[in-house]
Tab-separated table of C-alpha atoms and ligand atoms in Angstrom:
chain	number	residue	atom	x	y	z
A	1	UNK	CA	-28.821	-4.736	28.132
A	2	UNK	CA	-26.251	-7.384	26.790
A	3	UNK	CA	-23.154	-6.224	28.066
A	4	UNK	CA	-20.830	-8.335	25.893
A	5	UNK	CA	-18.969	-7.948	23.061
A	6	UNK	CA	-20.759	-8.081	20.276
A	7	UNK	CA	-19.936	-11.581	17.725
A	8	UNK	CA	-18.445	-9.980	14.217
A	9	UNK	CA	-16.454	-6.822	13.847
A	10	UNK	CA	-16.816	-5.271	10.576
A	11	UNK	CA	-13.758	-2.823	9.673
A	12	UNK	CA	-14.279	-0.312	6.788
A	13	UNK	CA	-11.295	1.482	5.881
A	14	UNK	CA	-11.879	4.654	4.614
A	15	UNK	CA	-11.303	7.182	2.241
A	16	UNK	CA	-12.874	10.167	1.132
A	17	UNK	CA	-16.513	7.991	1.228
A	18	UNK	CA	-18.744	10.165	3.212
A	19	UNK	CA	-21.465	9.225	0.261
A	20	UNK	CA	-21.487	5.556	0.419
A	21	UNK	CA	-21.130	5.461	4.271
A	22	UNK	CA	-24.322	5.379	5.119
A	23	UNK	CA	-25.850	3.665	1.673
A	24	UNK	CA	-23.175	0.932	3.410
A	25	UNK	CA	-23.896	0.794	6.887
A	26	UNK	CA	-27.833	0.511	6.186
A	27	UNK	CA	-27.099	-2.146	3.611
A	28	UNK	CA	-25.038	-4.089	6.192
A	29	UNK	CA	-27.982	-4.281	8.962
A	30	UNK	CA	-30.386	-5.545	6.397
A	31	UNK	CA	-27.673	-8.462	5.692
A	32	UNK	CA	-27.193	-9.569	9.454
A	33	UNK	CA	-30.185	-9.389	11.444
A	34	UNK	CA	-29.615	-11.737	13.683
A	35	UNK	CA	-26.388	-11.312	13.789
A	36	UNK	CA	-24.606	-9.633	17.112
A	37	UNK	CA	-22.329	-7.042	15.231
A	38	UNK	CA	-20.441	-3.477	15.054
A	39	UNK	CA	-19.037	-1.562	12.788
A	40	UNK	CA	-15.567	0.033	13.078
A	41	UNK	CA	-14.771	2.866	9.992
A	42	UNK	CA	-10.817	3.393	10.271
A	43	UNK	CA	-10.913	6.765	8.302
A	44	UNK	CA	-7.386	8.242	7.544
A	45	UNK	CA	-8.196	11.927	8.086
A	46	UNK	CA	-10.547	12.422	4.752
A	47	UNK	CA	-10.805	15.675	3.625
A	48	UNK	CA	-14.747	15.561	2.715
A	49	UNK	CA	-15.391	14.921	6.538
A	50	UNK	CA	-16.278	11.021	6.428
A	51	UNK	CA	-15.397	10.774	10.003
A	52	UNK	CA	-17.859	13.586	10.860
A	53	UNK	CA	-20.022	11.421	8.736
A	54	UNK	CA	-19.165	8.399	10.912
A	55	UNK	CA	-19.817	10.140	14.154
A	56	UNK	CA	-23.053	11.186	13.362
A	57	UNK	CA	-24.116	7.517	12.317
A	58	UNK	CA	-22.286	6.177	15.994
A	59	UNK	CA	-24.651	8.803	17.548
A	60	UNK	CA	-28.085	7.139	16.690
A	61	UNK	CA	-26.203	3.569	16.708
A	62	UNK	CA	-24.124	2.122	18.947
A	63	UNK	CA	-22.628	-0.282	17.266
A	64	UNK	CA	-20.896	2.242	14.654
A	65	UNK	CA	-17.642	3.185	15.867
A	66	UNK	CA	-15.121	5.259	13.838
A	67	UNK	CA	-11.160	5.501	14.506
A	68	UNK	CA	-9.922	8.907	12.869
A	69	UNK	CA	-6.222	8.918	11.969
A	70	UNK	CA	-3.912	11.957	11.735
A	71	UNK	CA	-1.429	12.140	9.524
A	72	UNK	CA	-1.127	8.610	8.354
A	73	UNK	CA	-2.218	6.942	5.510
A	74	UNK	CA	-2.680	3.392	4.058
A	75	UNK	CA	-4.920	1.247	3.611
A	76	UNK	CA	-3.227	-2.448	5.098
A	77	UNK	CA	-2.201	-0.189	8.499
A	78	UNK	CA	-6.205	0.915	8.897
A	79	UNK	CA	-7.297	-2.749	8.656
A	80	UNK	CA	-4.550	-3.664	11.043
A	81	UNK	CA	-5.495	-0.692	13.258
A	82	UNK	CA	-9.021	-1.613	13.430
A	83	UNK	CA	-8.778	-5.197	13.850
A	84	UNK	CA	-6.684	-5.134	16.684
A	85	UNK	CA	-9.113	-2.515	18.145
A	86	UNK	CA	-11.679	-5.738	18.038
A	87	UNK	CA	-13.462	-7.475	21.185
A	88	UNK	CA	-15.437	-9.456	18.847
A	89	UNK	CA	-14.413	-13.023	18.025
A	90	UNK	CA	-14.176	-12.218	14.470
A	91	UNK	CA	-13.442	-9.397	12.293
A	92	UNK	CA	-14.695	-8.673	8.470
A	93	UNK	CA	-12.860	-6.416	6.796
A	94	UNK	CA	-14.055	-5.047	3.453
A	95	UNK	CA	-14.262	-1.920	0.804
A	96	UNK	CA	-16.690	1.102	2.083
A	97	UNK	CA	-17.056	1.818	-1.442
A	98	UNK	CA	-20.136	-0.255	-2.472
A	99	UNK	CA	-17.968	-2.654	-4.674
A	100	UNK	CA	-17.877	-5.615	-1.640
A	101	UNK	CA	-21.056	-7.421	-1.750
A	102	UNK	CA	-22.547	-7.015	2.137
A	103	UNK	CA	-24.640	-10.433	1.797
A	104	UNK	CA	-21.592	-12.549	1.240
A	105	UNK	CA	-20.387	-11.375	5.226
A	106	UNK	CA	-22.948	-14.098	6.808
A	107	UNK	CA	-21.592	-16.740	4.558
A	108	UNK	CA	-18.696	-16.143	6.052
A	109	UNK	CA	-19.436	-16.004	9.360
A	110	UNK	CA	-21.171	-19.207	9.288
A	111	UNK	CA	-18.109	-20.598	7.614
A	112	UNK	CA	-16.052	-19.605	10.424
A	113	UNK	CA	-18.538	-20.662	13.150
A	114	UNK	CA	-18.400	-24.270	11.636
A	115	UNK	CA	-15.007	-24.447	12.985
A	116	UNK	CA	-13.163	-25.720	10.177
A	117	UNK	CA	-11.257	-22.167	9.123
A	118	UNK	CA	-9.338	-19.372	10.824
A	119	UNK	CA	-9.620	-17.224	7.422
A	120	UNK	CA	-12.795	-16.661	4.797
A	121	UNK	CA	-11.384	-14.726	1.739
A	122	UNK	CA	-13.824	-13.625	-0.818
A	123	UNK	CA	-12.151	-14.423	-4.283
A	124	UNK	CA	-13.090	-12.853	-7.391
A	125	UNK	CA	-11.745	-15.587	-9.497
A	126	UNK	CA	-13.469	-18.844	-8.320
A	127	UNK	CA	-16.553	-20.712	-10.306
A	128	UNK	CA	-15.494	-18.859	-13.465
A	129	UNK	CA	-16.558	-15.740	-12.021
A	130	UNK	CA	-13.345	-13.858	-13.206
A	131	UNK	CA	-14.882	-13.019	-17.039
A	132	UNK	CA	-17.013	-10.035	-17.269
A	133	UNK	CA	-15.502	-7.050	-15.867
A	134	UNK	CA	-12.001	-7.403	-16.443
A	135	UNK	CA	-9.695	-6.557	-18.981
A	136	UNK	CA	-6.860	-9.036	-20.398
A	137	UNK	CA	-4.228	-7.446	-19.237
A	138	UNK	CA	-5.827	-7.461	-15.550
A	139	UNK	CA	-6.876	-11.165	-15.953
A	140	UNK	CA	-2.995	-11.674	-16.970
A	141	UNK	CA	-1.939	-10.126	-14.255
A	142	UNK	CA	-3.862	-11.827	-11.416
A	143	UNK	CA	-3.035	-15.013	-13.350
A	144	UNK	CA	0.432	-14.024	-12.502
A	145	UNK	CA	0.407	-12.962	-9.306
A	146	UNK	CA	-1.703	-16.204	-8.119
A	147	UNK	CA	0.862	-18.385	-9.454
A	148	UNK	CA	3.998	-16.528	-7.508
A	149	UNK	CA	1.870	-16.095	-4.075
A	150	UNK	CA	1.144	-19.716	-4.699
A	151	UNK	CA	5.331	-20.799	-5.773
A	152	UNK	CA	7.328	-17.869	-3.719
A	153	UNK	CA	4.508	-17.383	-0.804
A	154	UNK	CA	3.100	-20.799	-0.506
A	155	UNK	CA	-0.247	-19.076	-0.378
A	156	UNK	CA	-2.892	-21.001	-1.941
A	157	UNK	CA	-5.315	-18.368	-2.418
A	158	UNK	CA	-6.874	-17.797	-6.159
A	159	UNK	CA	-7.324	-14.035	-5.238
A	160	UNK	CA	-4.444	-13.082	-2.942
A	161	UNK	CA	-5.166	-9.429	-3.484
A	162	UNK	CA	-8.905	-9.536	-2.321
A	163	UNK	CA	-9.440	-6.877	0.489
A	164	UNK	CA	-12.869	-8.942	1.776
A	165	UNK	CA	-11.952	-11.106	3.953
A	166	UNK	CA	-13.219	-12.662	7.718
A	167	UNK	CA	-10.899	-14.537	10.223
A	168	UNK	CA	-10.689	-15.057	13.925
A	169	UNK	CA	-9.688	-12.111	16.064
A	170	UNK	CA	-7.289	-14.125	17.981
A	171	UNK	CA	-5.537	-14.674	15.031
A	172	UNK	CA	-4.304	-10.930	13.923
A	173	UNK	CA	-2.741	-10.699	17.616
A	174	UNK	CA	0.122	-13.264	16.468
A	175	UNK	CA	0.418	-12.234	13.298
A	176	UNK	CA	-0.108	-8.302	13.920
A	177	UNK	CA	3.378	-7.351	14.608
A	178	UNK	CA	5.107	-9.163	11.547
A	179	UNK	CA	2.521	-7.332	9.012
A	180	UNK	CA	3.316	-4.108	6.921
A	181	UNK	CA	0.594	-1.520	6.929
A	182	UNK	CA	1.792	-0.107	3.478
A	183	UNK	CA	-0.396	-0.810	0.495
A	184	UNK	CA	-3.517	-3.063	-0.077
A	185	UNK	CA	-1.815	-6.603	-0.117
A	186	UNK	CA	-3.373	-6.964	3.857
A	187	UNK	CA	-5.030	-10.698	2.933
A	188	UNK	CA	-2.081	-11.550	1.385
A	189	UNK	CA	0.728	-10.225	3.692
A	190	UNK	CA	-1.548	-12.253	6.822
A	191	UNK	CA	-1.810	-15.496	4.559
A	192	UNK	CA	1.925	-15.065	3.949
A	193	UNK	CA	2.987	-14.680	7.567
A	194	UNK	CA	0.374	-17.087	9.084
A	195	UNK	CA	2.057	-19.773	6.711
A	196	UNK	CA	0.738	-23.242	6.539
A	197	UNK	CA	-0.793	-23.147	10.104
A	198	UNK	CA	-3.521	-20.871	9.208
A	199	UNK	CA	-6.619	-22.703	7.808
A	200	UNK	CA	-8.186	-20.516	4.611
A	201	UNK	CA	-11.495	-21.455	2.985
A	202	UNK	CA	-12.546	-19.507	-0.240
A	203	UNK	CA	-15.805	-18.251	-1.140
A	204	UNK	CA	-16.906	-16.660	-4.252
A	205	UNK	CA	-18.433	-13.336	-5.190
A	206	UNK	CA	-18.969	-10.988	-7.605
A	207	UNK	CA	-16.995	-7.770	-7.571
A	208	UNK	CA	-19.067	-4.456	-8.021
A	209	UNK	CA	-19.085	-1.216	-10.361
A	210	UNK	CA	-16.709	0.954	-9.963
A	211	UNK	CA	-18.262	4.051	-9.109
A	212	UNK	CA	-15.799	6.754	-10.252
A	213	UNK	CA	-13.574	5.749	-13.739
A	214	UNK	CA	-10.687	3.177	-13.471
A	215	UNK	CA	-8.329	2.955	-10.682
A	216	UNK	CA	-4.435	2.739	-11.484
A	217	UNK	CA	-5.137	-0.492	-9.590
A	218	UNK	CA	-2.769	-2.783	-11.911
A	219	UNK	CA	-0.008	-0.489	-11.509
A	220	UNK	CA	-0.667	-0.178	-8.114
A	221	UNK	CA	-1.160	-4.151	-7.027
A	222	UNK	CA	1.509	-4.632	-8.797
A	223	UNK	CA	3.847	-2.799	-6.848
A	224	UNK	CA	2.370	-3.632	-3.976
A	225	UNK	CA	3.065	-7.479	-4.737
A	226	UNK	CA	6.843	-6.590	-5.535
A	227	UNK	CA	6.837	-4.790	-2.079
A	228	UNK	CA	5.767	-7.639	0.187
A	229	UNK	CA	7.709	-10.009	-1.875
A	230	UNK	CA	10.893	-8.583	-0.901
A	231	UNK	CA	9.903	-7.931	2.710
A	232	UNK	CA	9.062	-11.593	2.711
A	233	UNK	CA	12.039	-12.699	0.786
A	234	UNK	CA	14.812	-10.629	2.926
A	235	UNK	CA	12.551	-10.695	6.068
A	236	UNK	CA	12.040	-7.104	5.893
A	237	UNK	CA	15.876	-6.408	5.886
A	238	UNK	CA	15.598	-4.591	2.386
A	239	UNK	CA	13.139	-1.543	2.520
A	240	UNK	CA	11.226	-1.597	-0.954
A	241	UNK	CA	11.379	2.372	-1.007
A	242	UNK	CA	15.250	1.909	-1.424
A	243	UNK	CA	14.677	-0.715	-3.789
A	244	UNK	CA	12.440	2.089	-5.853
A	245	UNK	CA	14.586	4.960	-4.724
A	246	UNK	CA	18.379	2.788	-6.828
A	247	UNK	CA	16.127	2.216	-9.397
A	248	UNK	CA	14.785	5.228	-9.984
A	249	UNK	CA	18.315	6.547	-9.745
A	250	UNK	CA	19.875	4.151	-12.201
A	251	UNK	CA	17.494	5.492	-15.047
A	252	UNK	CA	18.644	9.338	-13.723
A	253	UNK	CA	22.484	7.771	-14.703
A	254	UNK	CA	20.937	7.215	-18.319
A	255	UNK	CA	19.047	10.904	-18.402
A	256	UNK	CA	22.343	12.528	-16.816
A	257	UNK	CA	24.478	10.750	-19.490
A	258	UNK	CA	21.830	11.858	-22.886
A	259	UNK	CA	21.972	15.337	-20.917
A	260	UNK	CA	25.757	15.934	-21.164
A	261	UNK	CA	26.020	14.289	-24.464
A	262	UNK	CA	23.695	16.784	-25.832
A	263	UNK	CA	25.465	19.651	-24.078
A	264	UNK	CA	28.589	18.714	-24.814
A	265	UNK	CA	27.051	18.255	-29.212
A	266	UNK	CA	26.087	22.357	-28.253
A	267	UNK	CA	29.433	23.218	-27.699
A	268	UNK	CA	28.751	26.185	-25.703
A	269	UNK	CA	30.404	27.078	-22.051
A	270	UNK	CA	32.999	24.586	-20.703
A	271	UNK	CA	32.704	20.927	-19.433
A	272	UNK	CA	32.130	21.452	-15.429
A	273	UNK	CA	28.974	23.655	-16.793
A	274	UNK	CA	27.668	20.555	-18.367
A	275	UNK	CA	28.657	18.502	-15.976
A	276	UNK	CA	26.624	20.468	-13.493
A	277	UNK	CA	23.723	21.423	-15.516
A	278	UNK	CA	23.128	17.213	-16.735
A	279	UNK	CA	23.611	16.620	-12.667
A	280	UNK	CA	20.699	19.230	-11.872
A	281	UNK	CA	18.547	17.520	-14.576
A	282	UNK	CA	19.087	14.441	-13.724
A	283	UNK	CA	18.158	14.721	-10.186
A	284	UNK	CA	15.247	16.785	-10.952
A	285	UNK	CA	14.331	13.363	-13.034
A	286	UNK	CA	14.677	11.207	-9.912
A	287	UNK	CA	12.271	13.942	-7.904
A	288	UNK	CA	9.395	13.500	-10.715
A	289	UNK	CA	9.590	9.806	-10.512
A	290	UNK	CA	10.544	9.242	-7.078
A	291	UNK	CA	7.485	11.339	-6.344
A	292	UNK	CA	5.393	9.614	-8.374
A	293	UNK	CA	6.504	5.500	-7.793
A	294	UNK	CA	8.544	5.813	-4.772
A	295	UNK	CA	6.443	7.908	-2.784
A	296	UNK	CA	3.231	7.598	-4.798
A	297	UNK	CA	1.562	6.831	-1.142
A	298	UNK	CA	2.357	10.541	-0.502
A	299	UNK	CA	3.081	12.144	-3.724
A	300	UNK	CA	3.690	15.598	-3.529
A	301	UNK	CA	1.332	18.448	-6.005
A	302	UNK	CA	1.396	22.133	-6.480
A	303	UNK	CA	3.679	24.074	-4.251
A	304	UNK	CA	4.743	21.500	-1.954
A	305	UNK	CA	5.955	19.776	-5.226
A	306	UNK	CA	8.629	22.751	-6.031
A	307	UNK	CA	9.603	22.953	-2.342
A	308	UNK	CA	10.032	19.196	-2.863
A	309	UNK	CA	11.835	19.534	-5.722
A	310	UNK	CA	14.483	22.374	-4.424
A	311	UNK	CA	14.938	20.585	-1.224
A	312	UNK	CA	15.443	17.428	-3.178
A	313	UNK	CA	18.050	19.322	-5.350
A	314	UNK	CA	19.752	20.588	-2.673
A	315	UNK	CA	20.172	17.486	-0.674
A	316	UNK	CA	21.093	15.266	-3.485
A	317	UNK	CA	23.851	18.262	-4.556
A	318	UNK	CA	25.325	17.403	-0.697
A	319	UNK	CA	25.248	13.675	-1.660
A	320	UNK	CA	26.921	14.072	-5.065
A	321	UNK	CA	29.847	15.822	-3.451
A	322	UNK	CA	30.017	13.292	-0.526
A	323	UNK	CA	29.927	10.825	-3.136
A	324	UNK	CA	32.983	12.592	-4.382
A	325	UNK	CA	34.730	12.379	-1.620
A	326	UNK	CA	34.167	9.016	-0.063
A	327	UNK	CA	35.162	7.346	-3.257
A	328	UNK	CA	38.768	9.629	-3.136
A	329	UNK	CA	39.328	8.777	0.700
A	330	UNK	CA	38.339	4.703	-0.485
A	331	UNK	CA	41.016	4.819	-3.254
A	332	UNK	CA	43.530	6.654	-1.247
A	333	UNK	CA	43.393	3.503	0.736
A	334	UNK	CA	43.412	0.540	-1.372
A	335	UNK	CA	43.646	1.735	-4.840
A	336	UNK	CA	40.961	-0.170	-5.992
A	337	UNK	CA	39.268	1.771	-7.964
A	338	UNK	CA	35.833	0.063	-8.434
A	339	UNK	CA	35.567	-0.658	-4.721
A	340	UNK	CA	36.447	3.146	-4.280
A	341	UNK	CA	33.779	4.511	-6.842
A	342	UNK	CA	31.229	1.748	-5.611
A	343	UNK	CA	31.572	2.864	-1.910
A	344	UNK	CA	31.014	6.836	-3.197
A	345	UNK	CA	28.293	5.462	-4.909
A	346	UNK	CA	26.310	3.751	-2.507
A	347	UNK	CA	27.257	6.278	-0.016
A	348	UNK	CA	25.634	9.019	-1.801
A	349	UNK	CA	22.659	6.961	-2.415
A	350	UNK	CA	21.853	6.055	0.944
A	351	UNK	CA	22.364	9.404	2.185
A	352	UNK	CA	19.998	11.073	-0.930
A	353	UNK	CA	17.388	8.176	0.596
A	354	UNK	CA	17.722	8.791	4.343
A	355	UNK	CA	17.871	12.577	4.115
A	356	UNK	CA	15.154	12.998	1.449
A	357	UNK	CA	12.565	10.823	3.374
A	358	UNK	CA	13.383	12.815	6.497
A	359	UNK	CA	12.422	16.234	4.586
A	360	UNK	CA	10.970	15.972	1.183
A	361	UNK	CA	8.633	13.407	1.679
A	362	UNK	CA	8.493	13.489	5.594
A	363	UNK	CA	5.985	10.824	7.339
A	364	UNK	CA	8.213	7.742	6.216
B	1	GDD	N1	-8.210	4.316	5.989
B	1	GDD	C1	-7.845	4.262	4.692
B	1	GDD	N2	-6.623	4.740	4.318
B	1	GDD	N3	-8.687	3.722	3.792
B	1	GDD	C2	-8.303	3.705	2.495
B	1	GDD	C3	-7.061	4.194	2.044
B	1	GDD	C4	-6.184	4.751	3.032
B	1	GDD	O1	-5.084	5.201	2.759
B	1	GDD	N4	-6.983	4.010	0.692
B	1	GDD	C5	-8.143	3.436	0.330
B	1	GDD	N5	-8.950	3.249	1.398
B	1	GDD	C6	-10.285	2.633	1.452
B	1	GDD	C7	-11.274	3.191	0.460
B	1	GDD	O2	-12.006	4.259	0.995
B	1	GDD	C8	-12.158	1.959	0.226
B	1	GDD	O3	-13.123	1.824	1.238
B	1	GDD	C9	-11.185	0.809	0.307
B	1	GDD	O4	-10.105	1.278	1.103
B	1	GDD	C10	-10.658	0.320	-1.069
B	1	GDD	O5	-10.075	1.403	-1.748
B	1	GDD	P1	-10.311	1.662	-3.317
B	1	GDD	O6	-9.499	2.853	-3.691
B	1	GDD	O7	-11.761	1.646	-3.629
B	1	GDD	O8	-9.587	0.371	-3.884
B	1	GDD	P2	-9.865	-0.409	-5.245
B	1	GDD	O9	-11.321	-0.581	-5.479
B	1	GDD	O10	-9.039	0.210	-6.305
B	1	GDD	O11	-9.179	-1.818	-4.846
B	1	GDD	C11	-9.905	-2.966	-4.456
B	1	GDD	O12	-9.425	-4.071	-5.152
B	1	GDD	C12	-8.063	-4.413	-4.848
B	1	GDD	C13	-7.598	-5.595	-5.624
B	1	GDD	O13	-7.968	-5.603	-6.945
B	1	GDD	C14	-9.773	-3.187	-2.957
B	1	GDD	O14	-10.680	-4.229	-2.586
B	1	GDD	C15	-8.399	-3.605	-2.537
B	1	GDD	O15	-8.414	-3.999	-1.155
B	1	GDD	C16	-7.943	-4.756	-3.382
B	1	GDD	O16	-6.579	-5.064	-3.091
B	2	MN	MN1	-12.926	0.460	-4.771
C-alpha cells in the first residue's frame, strides 16, 4: 500500500449536515477518480450527530477523516483547523451543504498543478454568472464589498466572500497565525494577509439551491466584512465585539433618554426612580441587541437568555456606579469636566465588555 500522503485535502466544515454528508462524500469520489485524495469534515460539535455520521463513513473509507470540536464554533477557525491538520500538498475547502459544485475541485487542482497559482477561488460573479439567483440588494452588496476588498484590501478577487477555494498547503502555515477564525470571510482574510505575494487565479461556477429558506447571509457577510476590515485596518488592535458592544450602547443612551422623558411626562414617584427604572431598560436594550449582533455567533435563547439578561443587569448596574465614581475621582483632579465624564464613561464601558464576555456570553 502507498504509504504517502495522499495529493488534495478536501476540508468540509460542518454544521448540523448529517443528511448531505454522505450525498457529498459519494459525489466527491465520482469527481476525482484519479485523483490521490482525503476528506477532512471539521464538525463543531453538531447536535444531529454529523460527526457520528462522519465516523461511520471513515470506517469503510480511509480517506474520510473527521475533527470533532467541543465547545467552539465558527466557521473561518474549522477551515483553519483542518487545513493545518493537512499532509497533502493542497487543500480544498468548500460548503458540505450541496450548494459547492464537487466537479469544479479538479479544475482546480489542475490549475494549481500548472504551477502558475498558490490560490484557486471559485467566484460566483465571473462570465456573467452573477444574474439568476440573486436578489438586487445582494448583487448591490457584493458589488460593494468587491470594490472595498479591491480599494482598502488590495484584494483583487470578484468574489472575496466565496468559501470554495484550493491553495497550496505550505501556504496556510505562514499565513495561519495572522488569520481570525471568526465568521465566514476565510478566502478573504488569507487573500488579505498573503498580500500581493500570493498568486490567485479565478474560476467560475455556479452557486447551488439553497436547501432550507434564505440565510440572514447579507446581514451576516456584511458584518463579517466590517469585522476583518477593522482587524486589518488597526492590525487587530481594535476588537470588533467592542466596536459592536459602544455601538450598541450608544443607541441604549437614546432608549435610556425616551425612557426618562416618558417617566418623567407620568409624573409619578420621584426623579432617582426614573432615573433607575430608564437605566434598567436601557441596559436590558443593550442585552437584546448585544445578544443578537454582538454575540450573534453565540446568541443566547430560552432560559439561558434570562440568566443572561439578569447577569447582564447586574454587571452593567456595577459599571454604572463605577462609572460614577471614576468620573468624580477624574474631576476632583483636574476639573475638567468632559475629560472627567469621558474617563467614567469609557471606564464603565470597558468593564460592562470585559466582565459580560467573561460570564454572560462566556467562550469569547
Ligand atoms: N465547523 C463549522 N462551524 N462549520 C460551519 C459553521 C460553524 O460554526 N457554520 C457553518 N458551517 C458549515 C456549514 O455546515 C456548511 O457546510 C458551510 O459551513 C457553509 O455554511 P452555510 O450556513 O451553508 O453558509 P451559507 O450557504 O449561508 O454561506 C455560503 O456563502 C457565503 C457567501 O455568500 C458559504 O459558502 C460561505 O462560506 C460564504 O461566505
Ligand atoms: Mn449554504
Amino acid at each position: 500500500m502507498d504509504q504517502k500522503a495522499p495529493e488534495l485535502t478536501i476540508i468540509l466544515p460542518t454544521f448540523n449536515e448529517r443528511d448531505n454528508l454522505p450525498v457529498l462524500v459519494e459525489r466527491i469520489g465520482r469527481a476525482l477518480p484519479a485523483v490521490d485524495w482525503e476528506i477532512l469534515v471539521v464538525d463543531d460539535n453538531s447536535p444531529d450527530g454529523t460527526s457520528t455520521v462522519a465516523r461511520a463513513l471513515g470506517q469503510n473509507d480511509r480517506r474520510i477523516r473527521c475533527i470533532r470540536r467541543i465547545g467552539r464554533r465558527g466557521l473561518a477557525g474549522a477551515c483553519i483547523e483542518g487545513m493545518l491538520a493537512s499532509q497533502a500538498a493542497y487543500v480544498a475547502v468548500m460548503d458540505a451543504d450541496l450548494q459547492h459544485d464537487e466537479t469544479q475541485l479538479m479544475v482546480m487542482l489542475e490549475k494549481l498543478r500548472e504551477g502558475g497559482s498558490d490560490l484557486v477561488a471559485a467566484s460566483r460573479y465571473i462570465d456573467g454568472k452573477t444574474a439568476e439567483g440573486f436578489s438586487t440588494t445582494r448583487a448591490r452588496a457584493s458589488h460593494w464589498s468587491t470594490a472595498i476588498a479591491r480599494g482598502l484590501l488590495k484584494v483583487d478577487l470578484t468574489d472575496p466572500m466565496s468559501g470554495f477555494f484550493m491553495l497550496r498547503r505550505d501556504v496556510i502555515d505562514t499565513l495561519a497565525p495572522d488569520l481570525s477564525t471568526q465568521g465566514f470571510k476565510i478566502l478573504l482574510d488569507i487573500a488579505a494577509t498573503g498580500g500581493g505575494k500570493l498568486r490567485i487565479a479565478e474560476i467560475p461556477f455556479v452557486f447551488g439551491a439553497r436547501l432550507h429558506g434564505e440565510s440572514k447571509l447579507d446581514a451576516r457577510v456584511a458584518l463579517d466584512f466590517g469585522q476583518l476590515l477593522l482587524a486589518k485596518a488597526t492590525n487587530d488592535r481594535i476588537s470588533f465585539r467592542f466596536v459592536m458592544f459602544c455601538l450598541v450602547g450608544l443607541t441604549g443612551v437614546g432608549v435610556h433618554m425616551l425612557a426618562l422623558w416618558s417617566l418623567h411626562s407620568l409624573a409619578l414617584g420621584t426623579f432617582s426612580v426614573h432615573q433607575a427604572i430608564a437605566t434598567a431598560i436601557a441596559i436590558a436594550w443593550n442585552f437584546v441587541f448585544n445578544n443578537a449582533f454582538t454575540y450573534r455567533d453565540q446568541r443566547l435563547t430560552g432560559w439561558p437568555f434570562i440568566k443572561g439578561l439578569i447577569e447582564f443587569e447586574l454587571i452593567c448596574a456595577v459599571g454604572a456606579i463605577s462609572n460614577v465614581g471614576i468620573a468624580n475621582l477624574l474631576y476632583g483632579q483636574d476639573s475638567i469636566w468632559w475629560i472627567a465624564g469621558l474617563g467614567g464613561a469609557v471606564m464603565g464601558a470597558v468593564w460592562n465588555y470585559a466582565v459580560s464576555a467573561a460570564f454572560v456570553w462566556r467562550s469569547n
